[in-house]
């Protein structure tokens, strides 16, 4: 039975996943299981890693390979296909590689818990990178309409200047998917009109270090409900574990 798991990415300064899985193995009494860190300078090194390590049951995938890994896989789960990125690979007995995305479902579960049943409103997503794709997919599943704010000007997105000029309008849920406010850029924050926020607004920040960004702090000061990215982080790890151990 294969009992090795790990994470690929580059550079890999991860501390969360190895610690989380070490705790998981201890809780489940799986003393011989391992979760290892595999820094790959190029994704083309993946086949050699897999050939060398026939004990691998699965891998997490992080920056910068969530998209680049797709051509190396044999099959993609529908959620990963929709999002266009993979953060979890299941290695089957016959060596087939199946790609999944647990970021989107993790965000969906966490957001649905924050909003509660029956919430209705329009969302504003800040940023248009990889994490924003997972957020967009979750909002589509939850049937929450949304717009995207980007530093780039395009016909599909709003600029921060437009939001400042027009105000928050119908948006009651604002989701930060940018790295603004993430350690070590602690004093950066998205340029939105914080003064308009109030108790019927929800702010979700995907950042988890620090636990409270300037974005969340300002929102909470105005009475808005705020949630950081820690719950999503735990949920995506739990969902990866379920994929490796129950499918
Ligand atoms: P990314 O691709 O590097 O950045 C996301 C987007 O943010 C960019 O595409 C860009 O969008 C905008 N952006 C980047 N730098 C900016 C700056 N200096 N000022 C304003 N906007 C900026 O990162 P990502 O992989 O999507 O991750 C984004 C954040 O989500 C990170 O903080 C990451 O740690 C977090 N995350 C958390 C979880 C979790 O489980 N909680 C999971 C995944 C990611 P525009 O070009 O459109 O402006």
Short mmCIF file of N, CA, C and O and ligand atoms in Angstrom, two decimals, residues 63 66 103 106 126-132 148-152 157 160 176-180 182 188 204-208 228-234 236, ligand 1:
data_model
loop_
_atom_site.label_atom_id
_atom_site.label_comp_id
_atom_site.label_asym_id
_atom_site.label_seq_id
_atom_site.Cartn_x
_atom_site.Cartn_y
_atom_site.Cartn_z
N UNK A 63 2.08 26.98 -6.35
CA UNK A 63 2.71 27.96 -7.25
C UNK A 63 4.12 27.52 -7.62
O UNK A 63 4.86 27.11 -6.73
N UNK A 66 0.22 25.08 -10.81
CA UNK A 66 -1.18 24.65 -10.78
C UNK A 66 -1.79 24.50 -12.18
O UNK A 66 -2.67 23.68 -12.39
N UNK A 103 -9.32 23.94 -4.00
CA UNK A 103 -9.41 25.34 -3.55
C UNK A 103 -10.84 25.87 -3.73
O UNK A 103 -11.39 26.53 -2.84
N UNK A 106 -13.33 24.29 -1.35
CA UNK A 106 -13.03 24.74 0.02
C UNK A 106 -13.56 26.16 0.23
O UNK A 106 -14.18 26.47 1.25
N UNK A 126 -11.79 41.04 -5.93
CA UNK A 126 -10.62 41.90 -6.14
C UNK A 126 -9.47 41.02 -6.61
O UNK A 126 -9.05 40.11 -5.90
N UNK A 127 -9.00 41.27 -7.85
CA UNK A 127 -7.91 40.47 -8.41
C UNK A 127 -8.42 39.43 -9.38
O UNK A 127 -9.58 38.99 -9.29
N UNK A 128 -7.57 39.07 -10.35
CA UNK A 128 -8.01 38.14 -11.40
C UNK A 128 -6.97 37.05 -11.66
O UNK A 128 -6.80 36.62 -12.79
N UNK A 129 -6.29 36.61 -10.61
CA UNK A 129 -5.27 35.57 -10.77
C UNK A 129 -5.83 34.17 -10.57
O UNK A 129 -7.04 33.95 -10.73
N UNK A 130 -4.95 33.24 -10.21
CA UNK A 130 -5.33 31.83 -10.07
C UNK A 130 -6.39 31.62 -9.00
O UNK A 130 -7.40 30.92 -9.23
N UNK A 131 -6.20 32.21 -7.83
CA UNK A 131 -7.16 32.00 -6.74
C UNK A 131 -8.52 32.57 -7.12
O UNK A 131 -9.56 32.03 -6.75
N UNK A 132 -8.52 33.67 -7.90
CA UNK A 132 -9.78 34.29 -8.32
C UNK A 132 -10.59 33.32 -9.20
O UNK A 132 -11.83 33.35 -9.19
N UNK A 148 -15.53 41.56 -11.38
CA UNK A 148 -14.12 41.42 -11.02
C UNK A 148 -13.44 42.78 -11.15
O UNK A 148 -13.65 43.49 -12.13
N UNK A 149 -12.63 43.12 -10.14
CA UNK A 149 -11.83 44.35 -10.20
C UNK A 149 -10.38 43.97 -10.43
O UNK A 149 -9.86 43.06 -9.77
N UNK A 150 -9.75 44.67 -11.37
CA UNK A 150 -8.38 44.33 -11.73
C UNK A 150 -7.56 45.61 -11.89
O UNK A 150 -8.12 46.68 -12.16
N UNK A 151 -6.25 45.48 -11.77
CA UNK A 151 -5.38 46.63 -12.04
C UNK A 151 -5.31 46.88 -13.55
O UNK A 151 -4.96 47.95 -14.00
N UNK A 152 -5.60 45.83 -14.31
CA UNK A 152 -5.56 45.94 -15.78
C UNK A 152 -6.91 46.48 -16.27
O UNK A 152 -7.93 46.17 -15.69
N UNK A 157 -13.62 43.60 -16.88
CA UNK A 157 -13.35 43.88 -15.47
C UNK A 157 -13.49 45.37 -15.17
O UNK A 157 -13.48 46.21 -16.07
N UNK A 160 -9.96 49.72 -9.99
CA UNK A 160 -10.14 50.24 -8.63
C UNK A 160 -10.62 51.69 -8.68
O UNK A 160 -11.40 52.12 -7.84
N UNK A 176 -11.21 39.49 -1.37
CA UNK A 176 -9.85 39.85 -1.76
C UNK A 176 -9.08 38.60 -2.17
O UNK A 176 -8.80 37.73 -1.35
N UNK A 177 -8.73 38.52 -3.46
CA UNK A 177 -7.90 37.40 -3.94
C UNK A 177 -6.52 37.91 -4.34
O UNK A 177 -5.78 37.19 -5.01
N UNK A 178 -6.20 39.14 -3.99
CA UNK A 178 -4.87 39.68 -4.30
C UNK A 178 -3.93 39.42 -3.12
O UNK A 178 -4.39 39.18 -2.00
N UNK A 179 -2.61 39.54 -3.36
CA UNK A 179 -1.69 39.38 -2.21
C UNK A 179 -1.54 40.65 -1.37
O UNK A 179 -0.71 40.67 -0.46
N UNK A 180 -2.35 41.69 -1.64
CA UNK A 180 -2.21 42.94 -0.87
C UNK A 180 -2.59 42.70 0.59
O UNK A 180 -3.70 42.26 0.89
N UNK A 182 -0.74 40.68 2.50
CA UNK A 182 -0.10 39.42 2.91
C UNK A 182 1.32 39.70 3.38
O UNK A 182 2.02 40.51 2.76
N UNK A 188 -0.14 47.06 2.72
CA UNK A 188 -0.88 47.24 1.46
C UNK A 188 -2.33 46.80 1.66
O UNK A 188 -2.61 45.89 2.43
N UNK A 204 -14.43 38.80 2.58
CA UNK A 204 -13.69 37.54 2.66
C UNK A 204 -12.30 37.80 2.10
O UNK A 204 -12.16 38.26 0.97
N UNK A 205 -11.28 37.55 2.92
CA UNK A 205 -9.90 37.72 2.47
C UNK A 205 -9.25 36.35 2.38
O UNK A 205 -9.21 35.61 3.37
N UNK A 206 -8.74 35.98 1.20
CA UNK A 206 -8.12 34.66 1.06
C UNK A 206 -6.80 34.56 1.82
O UNK A 206 -6.29 33.47 2.07
N UNK A 207 -6.26 35.71 2.20
CA UNK A 207 -4.99 35.72 2.95
C UNK A 207 -5.20 35.13 4.35
O UNK A 207 -6.23 35.38 4.97
N UNK A 208 -4.21 34.36 4.81
CA UNK A 208 -4.30 33.80 6.17
C UNK A 208 -3.11 34.20 7.05
O UNK A 208 -3.12 33.94 8.25
N UNK A 228 -11.12 35.43 7.26
CA UNK A 228 -9.81 35.28 6.59
C UNK A 228 -9.71 33.91 5.89
O UNK A 228 -10.66 33.12 5.91
N UNK A 229 -8.55 33.63 5.27
CA UNK A 229 -8.40 32.44 4.44
C UNK A 229 -8.03 31.16 5.18
O UNK A 229 -7.81 30.13 4.53
N UNK A 230 -8.00 31.21 6.53
CA UNK A 230 -7.56 30.02 7.27
C UNK A 230 -8.50 28.83 7.10
O UNK A 230 -8.06 27.71 6.89
N UNK A 231 -9.81 29.11 7.20
CA UNK A 231 -10.77 28.01 7.08
C UNK A 231 -10.67 27.35 5.71
O UNK A 231 -10.69 26.12 5.58
N UNK A 232 -10.53 28.19 4.67
CA UNK A 232 -10.39 27.67 3.30
C UNK A 232 -9.14 26.79 3.20
O UNK A 232 -9.15 25.73 2.57
N UNK A 233 -8.06 27.25 3.85
CA UNK A 233 -6.80 26.51 3.82
C UNK A 233 -6.97 25.12 4.44
O UNK A 233 -6.55 24.10 3.87
N UNK A 234 -7.61 25.08 5.61
CA UNK A 234 -7.85 23.79 6.28
C UNK A 234 -8.76 22.90 5.43
O UNK A 234 -8.53 21.71 5.29
N UNK A 236 -9.27 22.93 2.16
CA UNK A 236 -8.68 22.38 0.93
C UNK A 236 -7.78 21.20 1.26
O UNK A 236 -7.71 20.21 0.52
P1 LIG B 1 -1.46 35.84 -7.80
O1 LIG B 1 -1.89 35.14 -9.05
O2 LIG B 1 -0.05 36.19 -7.59
O3 LIG B 1 -2.30 37.19 -7.58
C1 LIG B 1 -3.66 37.26 -7.72
C2 LIG B 1 -4.06 38.55 -8.44
O4 LIG B 1 -3.93 39.64 -7.53
C3 LIG B 1 -3.21 38.94 -9.62
O5 LIG B 1 -3.57 38.21 -10.75
C4 LIG B 1 -3.52 40.42 -9.72
O6 LIG B 1 -4.75 40.62 -10.39
C5 LIG B 1 -3.69 40.82 -8.27
N1 LIG B 1 -2.45 41.42 -7.73
C6 LIG B 1 -1.22 40.86 -7.65
N2 LIG B 1 -0.35 41.70 -7.07
C7 LIG B 1 -1.04 42.82 -6.78
C8 LIG B 1 -0.70 44.07 -6.19
N3 LIG B 1 0.54 44.31 -5.75
N4 LIG B 1 -1.65 45.00 -6.08
C9 LIG B 1 -2.91 44.76 -6.51
N5 LIG B 1 -3.31 43.60 -7.07
C10 LIG B 1 -2.38 42.65 -7.20
O7 LIG B 1 -1.87 34.96 -6.55
P2 LIG B 1 -2.95 33.78 -6.37
O8 LIG B 1 -2.26 32.49 -6.52
O9 LIG B 1 -4.17 34.05 -7.18
O10 LIG B 1 -3.26 33.95 -4.80
C11 LIG B 1 -3.81 35.15 -4.34
C12 LIG B 1 -3.93 35.17 -2.83
O11 LIG B 1 -4.78 34.14 -2.39
C13 LIG B 1 -2.60 34.95 -2.09
O12 LIG B 1 -2.57 35.81 -0.99
C14 LIG B 1 -2.67 33.52 -1.64
O13 LIG B 1 -1.92 33.27 -0.47
C15 LIG B 1 -4.16 33.39 -1.37
N6 LIG B 1 -4.66 32.01 -1.44
C16 LIG B 1 -5.23 31.50 -0.33
C17 LIG B 1 -5.75 30.22 -0.35
C18 LIG B 1 -6.38 29.66 0.89
O14 LIG B 1 -6.55 28.45 0.99
N7 LIG B 1 -6.76 30.52 1.83
C19 LIG B 1 -5.67 29.45 -1.52
C20 LIG B 1 -5.10 30.00 -2.67
C21 LIG B 1 -4.58 31.30 -2.61
P3 LIG B 1 -4.93 41.84 -11.42
O15 LIG B 1 -3.75 41.78 -12.33
O16 LIG B 1 -6.23 41.53 -12.08
O17 LIG B 1 -4.96 43.09 -10.61
#
